[in-house]
Short mmCIF file of C-alpha atoms and ligand atoms in Angstrom, two decimals:
data_model
loop_
_atom_site.label_atom_id
_atom_site.label_comp_id
_atom_site.label_asym_id
_atom_site.label_seq_id
_atom_site.Cartn_x
_atom_site.Cartn_y
_atom_site.Cartn_z
CA MET A 29 78.84 34.42 -50.70
CA LYS A 30 81.58 36.20 -51.99
CA VAL A 31 81.22 40.07 -52.85
CA SER A 32 80.97 39.59 -56.41
CA GLU A 33 78.56 36.87 -56.49
CA ALA A 34 75.97 38.77 -54.35
CA ILE A 35 76.23 41.62 -56.94
CA THR A 36 76.04 39.68 -59.72
CA GLU A 37 72.41 38.00 -57.58
CA ARG A 38 71.31 41.17 -57.00
CA VAL A 39 71.83 42.79 -60.55
CA GLN A 40 70.10 39.15 -61.96
CA SER A 41 67.08 39.38 -59.79
CA ALA A 42 66.39 43.17 -60.60
CA ILE A 43 66.62 42.11 -64.70
CA PRO A 44 63.91 39.77 -66.30
CA VAL A 45 65.17 36.80 -67.02
CA ASP A 46 64.14 36.73 -70.86
CA LEU A 47 66.07 39.88 -71.01
CA GLN A 48 68.94 38.17 -69.24
CA ILE A 49 69.50 35.34 -71.67
CA GLN A 50 68.78 37.97 -74.58
CA GLY A 51 71.62 40.02 -73.32
CA ALA A 52 73.58 36.30 -73.54
CA HIS A 53 72.13 35.94 -77.07
CA LEU A 54 73.45 39.09 -78.45
CA TYR A 55 77.45 38.93 -76.05
CA ASP A 56 77.59 35.49 -77.52
CA LYS A 57 77.04 36.30 -81.47
CA THR A 58 78.87 39.47 -81.35
CA ARG A 59 81.76 36.81 -79.58
CA ARG A 60 80.34 34.80 -82.86
CA TRP A 61 80.96 37.64 -84.74
CA VAL A 62 84.96 38.34 -83.69
CA THR A 63 85.90 35.43 -83.80
CA ARG A 64 84.05 34.22 -86.33
CA THR A 65 82.97 30.96 -85.92
CA ASP A 66 79.61 31.65 -86.16
CA GLY A 67 78.58 28.29 -88.29
CA GLU A 68 81.59 26.30 -86.98
CA LYS A 69 80.57 22.68 -87.27
CA ILE A 70 82.36 20.13 -84.40
CA PHE A 71 81.52 16.97 -86.00
CA VAL A 72 81.09 15.99 -89.64
CA GLU A 73 79.17 12.96 -90.16
CA ARG A 74 81.61 10.59 -91.59
CA PRO A 75 81.10 6.31 -91.55
CA ILE A 76 81.92 5.51 -88.32
CA PRO A 77 84.62 2.44 -88.60
CA PRO A 78 83.74 -1.25 -87.27
CA VAL A 79 85.90 -0.71 -84.15
CA GLU A 80 88.40 -3.18 -84.59
CA ASP A 81 89.86 -0.61 -86.98
CA VAL A 82 90.12 2.40 -84.54
CA GLU A 83 93.38 3.09 -81.83
CA LEU A 84 91.79 2.18 -78.53
CA ALA A 85 93.53 5.49 -77.68
CA ASP A 86 91.11 6.84 -80.24
CA ILE A 87 88.28 5.88 -79.47
CA ASP A 88 85.92 8.75 -78.82
CA LEU A 89 82.18 7.92 -77.45
CA SER A 90 81.00 11.52 -78.02
CA ASN A 91 80.60 11.62 -81.08
CA PRO A 92 77.25 11.49 -82.35
CA PHE A 93 77.13 9.86 -85.01
CA LEU A 94 78.45 6.96 -83.13
CA TYR A 95 74.78 6.19 -82.06
CA ARG A 96 72.92 7.31 -85.08
CA GLN A 97 74.43 5.19 -87.07
CA GLY A 98 74.28 2.31 -85.08
CA ARG A 99 77.93 1.41 -83.40
CA TRP A 100 77.76 2.12 -80.32
CA GLN A 101 77.71 -1.22 -78.98
CA SER A 102 80.73 -2.43 -79.63
CA TYR A 103 82.96 0.17 -78.93
CA TYR A 104 81.38 0.65 -75.39
CA GLU A 105 82.32 -4.01 -75.14
CA ARG A 106 85.33 -2.96 -76.36
CA LEU A 107 86.20 -0.32 -74.32
CA ARG A 108 83.98 -2.37 -71.20
CA ASN A 109 87.35 -5.03 -71.88
CA GLU A 110 89.44 -3.18 -72.85
CA ALA A 111 90.13 0.17 -71.14
CA PRO A 112 87.02 0.44 -68.60
CA VAL A 113 88.32 3.39 -67.20
CA HIS A 114 89.86 5.21 -70.65
CA TYR A 115 91.55 8.63 -71.61
CA LEU A 116 90.70 10.79 -74.58
CA PRO A 117 93.53 13.38 -74.35
CA ASP A 118 91.51 15.48 -77.16
CA SER A 119 88.16 15.81 -78.25
CA ALA A 120 85.56 18.19 -79.67
CA PHE A 121 85.24 18.64 -75.97
CA GLY A 122 87.98 18.56 -74.44
CA PRO A 123 89.69 16.13 -72.57
CA PHE A 124 87.65 13.41 -70.91
CA TRP A 125 87.43 9.89 -69.15
CA SER A 126 85.23 7.46 -70.36
CA ILE A 127 83.83 4.74 -67.52
CA THR A 128 81.94 1.75 -69.53
CA ARG A 129 81.04 -0.73 -66.62
CA HIS A 130 78.58 -1.09 -64.51
CA ALA A 131 79.66 -1.39 -61.40
CA ASP A 132 82.70 1.51 -61.59
CA ILE A 133 79.21 3.90 -62.83
CA VAL A 134 77.99 2.83 -59.39
CA ALA A 135 81.06 3.54 -57.66
CA VAL A 136 81.41 7.34 -59.87
CA ASP A 137 77.39 8.07 -59.40
CA LYS A 138 78.05 6.97 -55.64
CA ASN A 139 80.70 8.92 -54.80
CA HIS A 140 79.15 13.23 -55.11
CA GLU A 141 82.40 14.06 -52.90
CA VAL A 142 84.80 12.93 -55.50
CA PHE A 143 83.16 13.29 -58.47
CA SER A 144 80.93 16.74 -58.40
CA ALA A 145 77.89 17.29 -60.84
CA GLU A 146 79.26 20.79 -60.36
CA PRO A 147 78.96 23.41 -62.88
CA LEU A 148 77.59 21.07 -65.83
CA ILE A 149 75.90 17.25 -66.50
CA VAL A 150 76.79 17.42 -70.27
CA ILE A 151 80.69 17.21 -71.39
CA GLY A 152 80.77 20.03 -73.38
CA THR A 153 80.12 23.95 -72.68
CA PRO A 154 77.00 25.90 -73.29
CA PRO A 155 77.16 30.05 -74.62
CA ARG A 156 79.46 32.42 -72.51
CA PHE A 157 76.55 33.73 -70.18
CA LEU A 158 73.88 31.23 -70.32
CA ASP A 159 74.45 30.68 -67.28
CA ILE A 160 71.46 28.92 -66.35
CA THR A 161 71.63 26.73 -62.84
CA MET A 162 69.76 23.92 -62.36
CA PHE A 163 70.02 21.50 -58.85
CA ILE A 164 70.67 18.20 -61.27
CA ALA A 165 74.22 19.97 -61.12
CA MET A 166 74.66 21.13 -57.82
CA ASP A 167 76.18 19.23 -55.34
CA PRO A 168 74.91 18.74 -51.54
CA PRO A 169 74.01 20.64 -49.35
CA ARG A 170 72.34 22.75 -52.52
CA HIS A 171 71.59 20.33 -54.10
CA ASP A 172 69.16 18.93 -51.55
CA ARG A 173 67.29 22.06 -50.52
CA GLN A 174 66.25 22.00 -53.89
CA ARG A 175 65.59 18.39 -54.66
CA ALA A 176 63.68 18.62 -51.24
CA ALA A 177 61.25 21.25 -52.22
CA VAL A 178 59.82 20.20 -55.72
CA GLN A 179 60.43 15.85 -54.42
CA GLY A 180 57.01 15.77 -53.06
CA VAL A 181 55.44 16.18 -57.24
CA VAL A 182 56.27 13.02 -57.87
CA ALA A 183 55.52 10.94 -53.46
CA PRO A 184 53.72 8.50 -53.99
CA LYS A 185 50.37 9.66 -52.69
CA ASN A 186 50.54 12.38 -55.91
CA LEU A 187 51.33 9.68 -58.11
CA ARG A 188 48.21 7.88 -56.85
CA GLU A 189 46.11 10.97 -57.44
CA MET A 190 47.80 12.02 -61.21
CA GLU A 191 47.38 7.91 -62.48
CA GLY A 192 43.33 8.73 -63.07
CA LEU A 193 44.81 11.24 -64.79
CA ILE A 194 47.10 10.00 -66.62
CA ARG A 195 45.06 6.62 -68.14
CA SER A 196 42.62 9.02 -69.03
CA ARG A 197 44.66 11.47 -71.32
CA VAL A 198 46.42 7.48 -72.68
CA GLN A 199 43.24 6.70 -73.58
CA GLU A 200 42.39 9.71 -75.10
CA VAL A 201 45.47 9.83 -77.61
CA LEU A 202 44.87 5.21 -78.19
CA ASP A 203 41.68 6.26 -79.36
CA ASP A 204 42.43 8.80 -81.81
CA LEU A 205 44.92 6.42 -83.31
CA PRO A 206 44.49 5.47 -87.07
CA VAL A 207 43.94 1.56 -87.23
CA ASN A 208 45.66 -0.25 -90.44
CA GLU A 209 47.59 2.23 -91.50
CA PRO A 210 50.97 3.72 -91.15
CA PHE A 211 51.53 6.75 -89.00
CA ASP A 212 54.62 8.05 -87.22
CA TRP A 213 54.41 6.82 -83.62
CA VAL A 214 56.39 9.20 -81.92
CA GLN A 215 55.01 12.34 -83.49
CA ARG A 216 50.77 10.77 -82.72
CA VAL A 217 51.92 8.85 -79.37
CA SER A 218 55.13 9.45 -77.46
CA ILE A 219 54.93 13.48 -77.58
CA GLU A 220 52.00 13.96 -77.69
CA LEU A 221 51.81 12.34 -74.55
CA THR A 222 54.54 13.59 -72.14
CA ALA A 223 53.63 16.82 -73.79
CA ARG A 224 50.08 16.09 -71.92
CA MET A 225 52.03 15.31 -68.86
CA LEU A 226 54.48 17.90 -68.39
CA ALA A 227 51.35 20.40 -68.82
CA THR A 228 49.84 18.06 -66.76
CA LEU A 229 52.84 18.32 -63.97
CA LEU A 230 52.81 22.20 -64.35
CA ASP A 231 49.44 22.68 -64.67
CA PHE A 232 50.55 24.63 -67.58
CA PRO A 233 48.21 25.70 -70.01
CA TYR A 234 46.63 22.29 -71.60
CA GLU A 235 46.58 24.03 -75.16
CA GLN A 236 49.65 25.41 -75.08
CA ARG A 237 51.30 22.12 -74.09
CA ARG A 238 53.34 21.38 -77.47
CA LYS A 239 55.00 24.87 -76.19
CA LEU A 240 56.69 22.98 -73.57
CA VAL A 241 58.16 19.71 -75.84
CA GLU A 242 59.33 22.63 -78.38
CA TRP A 243 61.44 24.35 -75.24
CA SER A 244 62.80 20.80 -73.49
CA ASP A 245 64.07 20.23 -77.03
CA LEU A 246 65.58 23.20 -78.28
CA ALA A 247 67.96 23.08 -74.80
CA THR A 248 68.18 20.11 -75.38
CA SER A 249 69.65 20.03 -78.74
CA MET A 250 73.10 22.60 -78.31
CA GLU A 251 76.23 21.07 -80.16
CA GLN A 252 78.46 22.96 -77.57
CA THR A 253 76.87 20.44 -74.80
CA ASN A 254 75.97 17.18 -76.66
CA GLY A 255 77.22 17.45 -80.20
CA GLY A 256 73.64 17.77 -81.90
CA PRO A 257 72.85 20.37 -84.95
CA SER A 258 71.58 23.28 -84.09
CA ASP A 259 71.39 27.12 -84.22
CA LEU A 260 72.27 28.93 -81.38
CA ASP A 261 70.14 31.84 -82.83
CA GLU A 262 67.16 29.02 -82.29
CA ILE A 263 67.97 28.05 -79.27
CA PHE A 264 68.50 31.67 -77.64
CA VAL A 265 65.49 33.10 -79.59
CA GLY A 266 63.78 30.04 -77.71
CA MET A 267 64.89 30.03 -74.94
CA ARG A 268 63.96 33.85 -74.07
CA GLU A 269 60.47 32.78 -74.88
CA MET A 270 60.34 30.15 -72.53
CA ALA A 271 61.80 32.38 -69.71
CA ARG A 272 58.60 34.92 -70.70
CA GLY A 273 56.25 31.84 -70.93
CA LEU A 274 56.98 30.14 -67.30
CA SER A 275 57.41 33.94 -65.80
CA GLU A 276 54.25 34.18 -67.18
CA HIS A 277 52.28 31.35 -65.99
CA TRP A 278 54.42 31.55 -62.03
CA HIS A 279 52.79 34.76 -61.69
CA ASP A 280 49.41 33.41 -62.94
CA LYS A 281 49.30 31.16 -60.58
CA ALA A 282 50.49 32.84 -57.28
CA ALA A 283 47.87 35.22 -58.28
CA ARG A 284 44.95 32.74 -57.82
CA THR A 285 46.22 31.59 -55.29
CA ALA A 286 46.49 34.57 -53.52
CA ALA A 287 42.79 35.56 -55.28
CA GLY A 288 41.52 32.07 -53.49
CA GLU A 289 41.90 29.53 -55.43
CA GLU A 290 43.09 25.45 -53.52
CA PRO A 291 46.05 24.99 -54.40
CA GLY A 292 47.08 22.09 -56.81
CA PHE A 293 49.61 19.25 -56.53
CA ASP A 294 51.63 20.54 -59.74
CA LEU A 295 55.05 21.82 -58.85
CA ILE A 296 54.58 25.60 -59.24
CA THR A 297 51.78 25.39 -56.58
CA MET A 298 54.71 23.02 -54.61
CA LEU A 299 57.42 25.87 -55.14
CA GLN A 300 55.53 28.51 -54.49
CA SER A 301 54.86 27.20 -51.07
CA ASN A 302 57.80 25.88 -50.40
CA ASP A 303 60.34 28.28 -48.21
CA ASN A 304 63.27 27.44 -50.15
CA THR A 305 61.93 28.30 -53.44
CA LYS A 306 58.99 30.80 -52.87
CA ASP A 307 60.98 33.60 -53.63
CA LEU A 308 62.20 31.30 -56.65
CA ILE A 309 61.43 33.96 -59.77
CA SER A 310 63.75 36.51 -57.94
CA ARG A 311 66.57 33.95 -58.97
CA PRO A 312 65.73 34.47 -62.63
CA MET A 313 68.72 31.62 -63.75
CA GLU A 314 68.17 29.03 -61.19
CA PHE A 315 64.68 29.86 -61.78
CA VAL A 316 64.15 28.93 -65.51
CA GLY A 317 67.05 26.72 -64.96
CA ASN A 318 64.58 24.25 -62.72
CA LEU A 319 61.90 24.51 -63.99
CA LEU A 320 63.57 23.59 -67.40
CA LEU A 321 65.11 20.70 -65.61
CA LEU A 322 61.78 19.19 -64.80
CA ILE A 323 60.46 19.87 -68.36
CA VAL A 324 63.58 18.66 -69.89
CA GLY A 325 64.06 15.20 -66.87
CA GLY A 326 60.29 14.54 -68.10
CA ASN A 327 60.30 14.56 -71.97
CA ASP A 328 63.15 13.47 -74.09
CA THR A 329 63.32 10.43 -71.80
CA THR A 330 59.53 9.81 -71.09
CA ARG A 331 59.16 9.92 -74.84
CA ASN A 332 61.94 7.52 -76.18
CA SER A 333 60.77 4.94 -73.57
CA MET A 334 57.42 5.15 -75.32
CA SER A 335 59.25 4.54 -78.45
CA GLY A 336 62.06 1.81 -77.88
CA GLY A 337 59.23 -0.09 -75.98
CA VAL A 338 57.72 -0.80 -79.35
CA LEU A 339 60.47 -1.01 -81.02
CA ALA A 340 61.98 -3.74 -78.71
CA LEU A 341 58.79 -5.86 -78.69
CA ASN A 342 59.17 -5.47 -82.94
CA ARG A 343 62.93 -6.08 -82.55
CA PHE A 344 61.75 -9.57 -80.34
CA PRO A 345 59.04 -10.52 -81.17
CA ASP A 346 58.83 -13.78 -79.23
CA GLN A 347 58.84 -11.36 -76.06
CA PHE A 348 55.63 -9.86 -77.77
CA GLU A 349 54.17 -13.01 -78.21
CA LYS A 350 55.27 -13.66 -74.02
CA LEU A 351 53.86 -10.19 -73.04
CA LYS A 352 50.74 -10.89 -75.22
CA ALA A 353 50.36 -14.07 -73.18
CA ASN A 354 50.76 -12.90 -69.81
CA PRO A 355 50.00 -9.43 -69.41
CA ASP A 356 51.15 -9.51 -65.50
CA LEU A 357 54.62 -8.71 -67.36
CA ILE A 358 54.10 -5.10 -67.98
CA PRO A 359 56.30 -3.62 -64.61
CA ASN A 360 58.83 -5.72 -65.16
CA MET A 361 58.41 -5.13 -69.07
CA THR A 362 58.67 -1.27 -68.57
CA SER A 363 61.86 -1.70 -66.63
CA GLU A 364 63.46 -4.04 -69.14
CA VAL A 365 62.80 -0.78 -71.82
CA ILE A 366 64.13 1.08 -69.27
CA ARG A 367 67.90 -0.69 -69.53
CA TRP A 368 67.84 -1.64 -73.09
CA GLN A 369 66.57 1.95 -74.71
CA THR A 370 68.89 4.17 -71.82
CA PRO A 371 67.33 6.74 -72.60
CA LEU A 372 70.37 9.60 -71.16
CA ALA A 373 72.95 7.65 -72.29
CA TYR A 374 75.37 9.94 -69.95
CA MET A 375 75.83 11.96 -67.11
CA ARG A 376 79.13 13.97 -66.50
CA ARG A 377 80.95 14.45 -63.10
CA ILE A 378 84.22 16.24 -62.54
CA ALA A 379 87.05 15.41 -60.27
CA THR A 380 87.21 17.79 -57.18
CA ARG A 381 90.80 15.32 -56.17
CA ASP A 382 93.45 13.35 -57.95
CA THR A 383 91.89 9.35 -57.21
CA VAL A 384 91.93 6.29 -58.06
CA LEU A 385 89.34 4.16 -60.28
CA ASN A 386 90.18 1.01 -61.53
CA GLY A 387 93.61 1.35 -61.26
CA GLN A 388 93.06 4.93 -63.53
CA PHE A 389 94.98 7.90 -62.15
CA ILE A 390 92.87 10.48 -62.12
CA ARG A 391 93.24 13.98 -62.28
CA LYS A 392 91.85 17.21 -59.93
CA GLY A 393 89.38 18.89 -61.79
CA ASP A 394 89.47 16.15 -64.79
CA LYS A 395 85.88 15.34 -66.53
CA VAL A 396 84.80 11.95 -66.17
CA VAL A 397 81.79 10.69 -68.06
CA MET A 398 79.62 7.89 -66.83
CA TRP A 399 78.66 5.96 -70.01
CA TYR A 400 74.74 4.69 -68.15
CA ALA A 401 74.19 3.42 -71.40
CA SER A 402 77.62 1.35 -71.54
CA GLY A 403 76.81 -0.12 -68.80
CA ASN A 404 73.28 -0.98 -69.30
CA ARG A 405 75.03 -3.43 -71.55
CA ASP A 406 77.61 -4.50 -68.94
CA ASP A 407 77.27 -8.51 -69.32
CA ARG A 408 79.03 -9.25 -65.68
CA VAL A 409 75.54 -7.42 -64.73
CA PHE A 410 73.25 -8.84 -67.69
CA ASP A 411 72.80 -11.91 -69.17
CA ARG A 412 72.95 -11.72 -72.95
CA PRO A 413 72.93 -7.63 -72.55
CA ASP A 414 71.93 -6.88 -75.34
CA ASP A 415 68.59 -8.88 -76.14
CA PHE A 416 65.44 -7.40 -74.76
CA ILE A 417 64.10 -9.71 -72.30
CA ILE A 418 60.74 -9.10 -70.68
CA ASP A 419 60.84 -11.24 -67.29
CA ARG A 420 64.49 -10.44 -67.08
CA ALA A 421 64.90 -11.49 -63.31
CA ASN A 422 67.98 -8.50 -62.52
CA VAL A 423 66.79 -5.98 -64.86
CA ARG A 424 65.77 -3.28 -62.18
CA ASN A 425 69.70 -3.42 -61.02
CA HIS A 426 69.81 -1.32 -64.62
CA ILE A 427 71.58 1.87 -64.08
CA SER A 428 68.96 4.37 -66.15
CA PHE A 429 67.50 6.52 -63.54
CA GLY A 430 71.26 6.89 -62.40
CA PHE A 431 72.31 5.98 -58.58
CA GLY A 432 73.36 7.94 -55.12
CA VAL A 433 71.78 11.67 -54.54
CA HIS A 434 70.61 12.47 -58.17
CA ARG A 435 68.96 9.49 -58.77
CA CYS A 436 66.42 10.28 -61.26
CA MET A 437 63.72 11.98 -59.26
CA GLY A 438 61.55 10.79 -61.61
CA ASN A 439 61.32 7.55 -62.54
CA ARG A 440 58.25 6.14 -60.22
CA LEU A 441 56.51 8.38 -62.37
CA ALA A 442 58.25 7.23 -65.97
CA GLU A 443 57.11 3.76 -64.90
CA LEU A 444 53.78 4.90 -64.08
CA GLN A 445 53.49 6.30 -67.46
CA LEU A 446 54.51 3.23 -69.43
CA ARG A 447 52.92 1.12 -67.16
CA ILE A 448 49.93 2.66 -68.01
CA LEU A 449 50.82 3.05 -72.13
CA TRP A 450 50.67 -0.72 -72.04
CA GLU A 451 47.88 -1.79 -70.04
CA GLU A 452 45.71 0.38 -72.54
CA LEU A 453 47.28 -0.98 -75.76
CA LEU A 454 47.32 -4.64 -74.82
CA PRO A 455 43.73 -4.62 -75.26
CA ARG A 456 43.21 -2.27 -78.46
CA PHE A 457 45.27 -3.35 -80.57
CA GLU A 458 47.16 -7.41 -81.59
CA ASN A 459 49.74 -6.14 -82.74
CA ILE A 460 52.32 -2.81 -83.58
CA GLU A 461 53.89 -3.24 -86.48
CA VAL A 462 57.06 -1.27 -86.83
CA ILE A 463 57.28 -0.05 -90.86
CA GLY A 464 61.13 0.59 -92.28
CA GLU A 465 63.59 1.52 -90.21
CA PRO A 466 63.77 4.85 -87.63
CA GLU A 467 65.27 7.48 -88.35
CA TYR A 468 67.26 8.41 -84.53
CA VAL A 469 68.34 11.94 -82.96
CA GLN A 470 71.49 13.15 -83.00
CA SER A 471 73.39 13.57 -80.47
CA ASN A 472 75.38 11.62 -77.92
CA PHE A 473 73.42 12.36 -75.05
CA VAL A 474 69.69 11.98 -76.21
CA ARG A 475 69.60 8.55 -77.01
CA GLY A 476 66.46 8.45 -78.91
CA ILE A 477 64.20 8.35 -82.26
CA SER A 478 62.95 10.83 -84.15
CA LYS A 479 60.80 9.03 -86.14
CA MET A 480 59.29 5.54 -86.45
CA MET A 481 56.41 4.46 -88.72
CA VAL A 482 54.00 2.26 -87.33
CA ARG A 483 50.47 0.19 -88.37
CA LEU A 484 48.64 -0.68 -85.86
CA THR A 485 46.02 -4.19 -86.13
CA PRO A 486 42.90 -3.94 -83.35
CA LYS A 487 41.68 -6.60 -81.37
CA SER A 488 39.44 -8.74 -83.88
C1 HEM B 516 68.14 12.62 -62.92
C2 HEM B 516 66.80 9.32 -66.92
C3 HEM B 516 62.52 10.66 -66.15
C4 HEM B 516 63.42 14.38 -64.10
C5 HEM B 516 67.74 11.80 -63.72
C6 HEM B 516 69.02 11.36 -64.17
C7 HEM B 516 69.14 10.69 -64.84
C8 HEM B 516 67.52 10.21 -65.62
C9 HEM B 516 70.25 9.80 -65.96
C10 HEM B 516 70.21 11.52 -63.34
C11 HEM B 516 70.61 10.62 -62.40
C12 HEM B 516 72.37 10.64 -61.21
O1 HEM B 516 72.78 12.27 -61.52
O2 HEM B 516 72.70 9.75 -61.17
C13 HEM B 516 65.91 9.34 -66.36
C14 HEM B 516 64.76 8.74 -67.09
C15 HEM B 516 63.90 8.40 -67.13
C16 HEM B 516 63.58 9.90 -66.45
C17 HEM B 516 65.52 7.69 -68.22
C18 HEM B 516 62.26 8.57 -68.12
C19 HEM B 516 62.72 7.06 -68.33
C20 HEM B 516 61.98 11.51 -65.75
C21 HEM B 516 60.66 12.59 -65.30
C22 HEM B 516 60.75 13.38 -63.99
C23 HEM B 516 62.59 13.38 -64.39
C24 HEM B 516 59.18 11.92 -65.99
C25 HEM B 516 60.13 14.65 -64.09
C26 HEM B 516 59.62 14.47 -62.70
C27 HEM B 516 64.68 14.19 -63.41
C28 HEM B 516 65.01 15.14 -62.38
C29 HEM B 516 66.44 14.98 -61.60
C30 HEM B 516 66.42 13.38 -62.96
C31 HEM B 516 64.64 16.51 -61.51
C32 HEM B 516 67.26 15.42 -61.01
C33 HEM B 516 67.53 14.55 -59.89
C34 HEM B 516 68.80 15.34 -59.10
O3 HEM B 516 69.37 15.98 -59.61
O4 HEM B 516 68.41 14.91 -57.82
N1 HEM B 516 66.89 11.39 -64.33
N2 HEM B 516 64.49 10.56 -66.40
N3 HEM B 516 62.86 12.57 -64.81
N4 HEM B 516 65.08 13.22 -63.61
FE1 HEM B 516 64.90 11.44 -64.63
#
């Protein structure tokens, strides 16, 4: 470690993390005032033209309205066919490469020596000085040590311990739903269930579970990173509140353990009992970053798979009938939901050296974006890729969880939650009808549904 880094670390460990975030906020506010860019919007909504009307060289997959206006499939398809490794020299996020074919994405994701996840896995750059660090944006060996410290929380044994609890929470939520009248599925089911799950994972006070969702939503809404709408002041205030809340929770858990409370299966217990992470609280930005990663990791993704599954079965009613006739298809269907929805559209890498990918010369330092949502619709791998087919034979080749050293740590947990949801839904309801068009999240990163009205028909 360099002397300057060691000094920064010492200084950081001495200042409470919420005050550091407050400092970053003040700095950022002054900078925005001086440069007078406050309130500037990176993207303004305009109708997205048909892809044939756009020059190949100008295609910009980072435009969040491509997703909101539902034009993304044709844009991805054109790049897959005509320029699978495509360079955009100028965008709101600077120049970047788009990788759109399944095979090329896997090649990049597997090669962490040439394609580094540091310092960030989104296209843009967050406000300066808010350098929260998380292991999803670290390379081995630092990544491996930190991942190993928390991996146990989703080990098969722990998941078996959790299954009963997850099921009872799903049952509570479903038994409370209105029938034969419209309601928003996203609020009542997808968000509520993921909030309950997150509170369980972190052993966070149950009555404050919606806070976890709120913080996670704020963290992923940054315009600088994903093109979504955001209010930086609100984000800083939220991050500060989160840092304070998580620190208090950490100290509270430590005090309870010291007082003789039985250790649980939750993440905080795991971090506090691992040699690499028991002092995580004294590395504040890493502390906040890694907890945030686990909250964000399990929030939008699972939530949008819960909404995406209902939407997919409405778009493909023959598949709903197939499922009702054969509930044994639920496990395969949950993978198909995760492929079809692809809750995270991409991950970004930086080339660590000059390299060649599928015939294109990529320079050291270039940004490389792996568009998972495109790889999952690649007809070189999946037949009729835009269709939702619950008994698709090769569905487990989907890349929604990524590949290589960063492959999603929570994949089994996510599948478990979705499987239980559908196991509990099918015996209760004859139909889950989506009413009207859902509303989509404005983001190039989270492929999300913000509102979806449904009507439930109970089993007679
Ligand atoms: C990493 C997707 C659920 C925790 C990732 C990555 C993706 C992803 C794309 C990056 C992979 C790469 O770079 O190669 C998803 C999807 C989910 C889901 C689609 C649900 C359908 C969860 C849940 C958790 C979680 C429930 C909570 C435990 C993580 C963590 C990482 C990660 C900690 C970082 C892994 C690393 O860097 O080693 N996820 N995720 N995810 N996910 Fe998930």
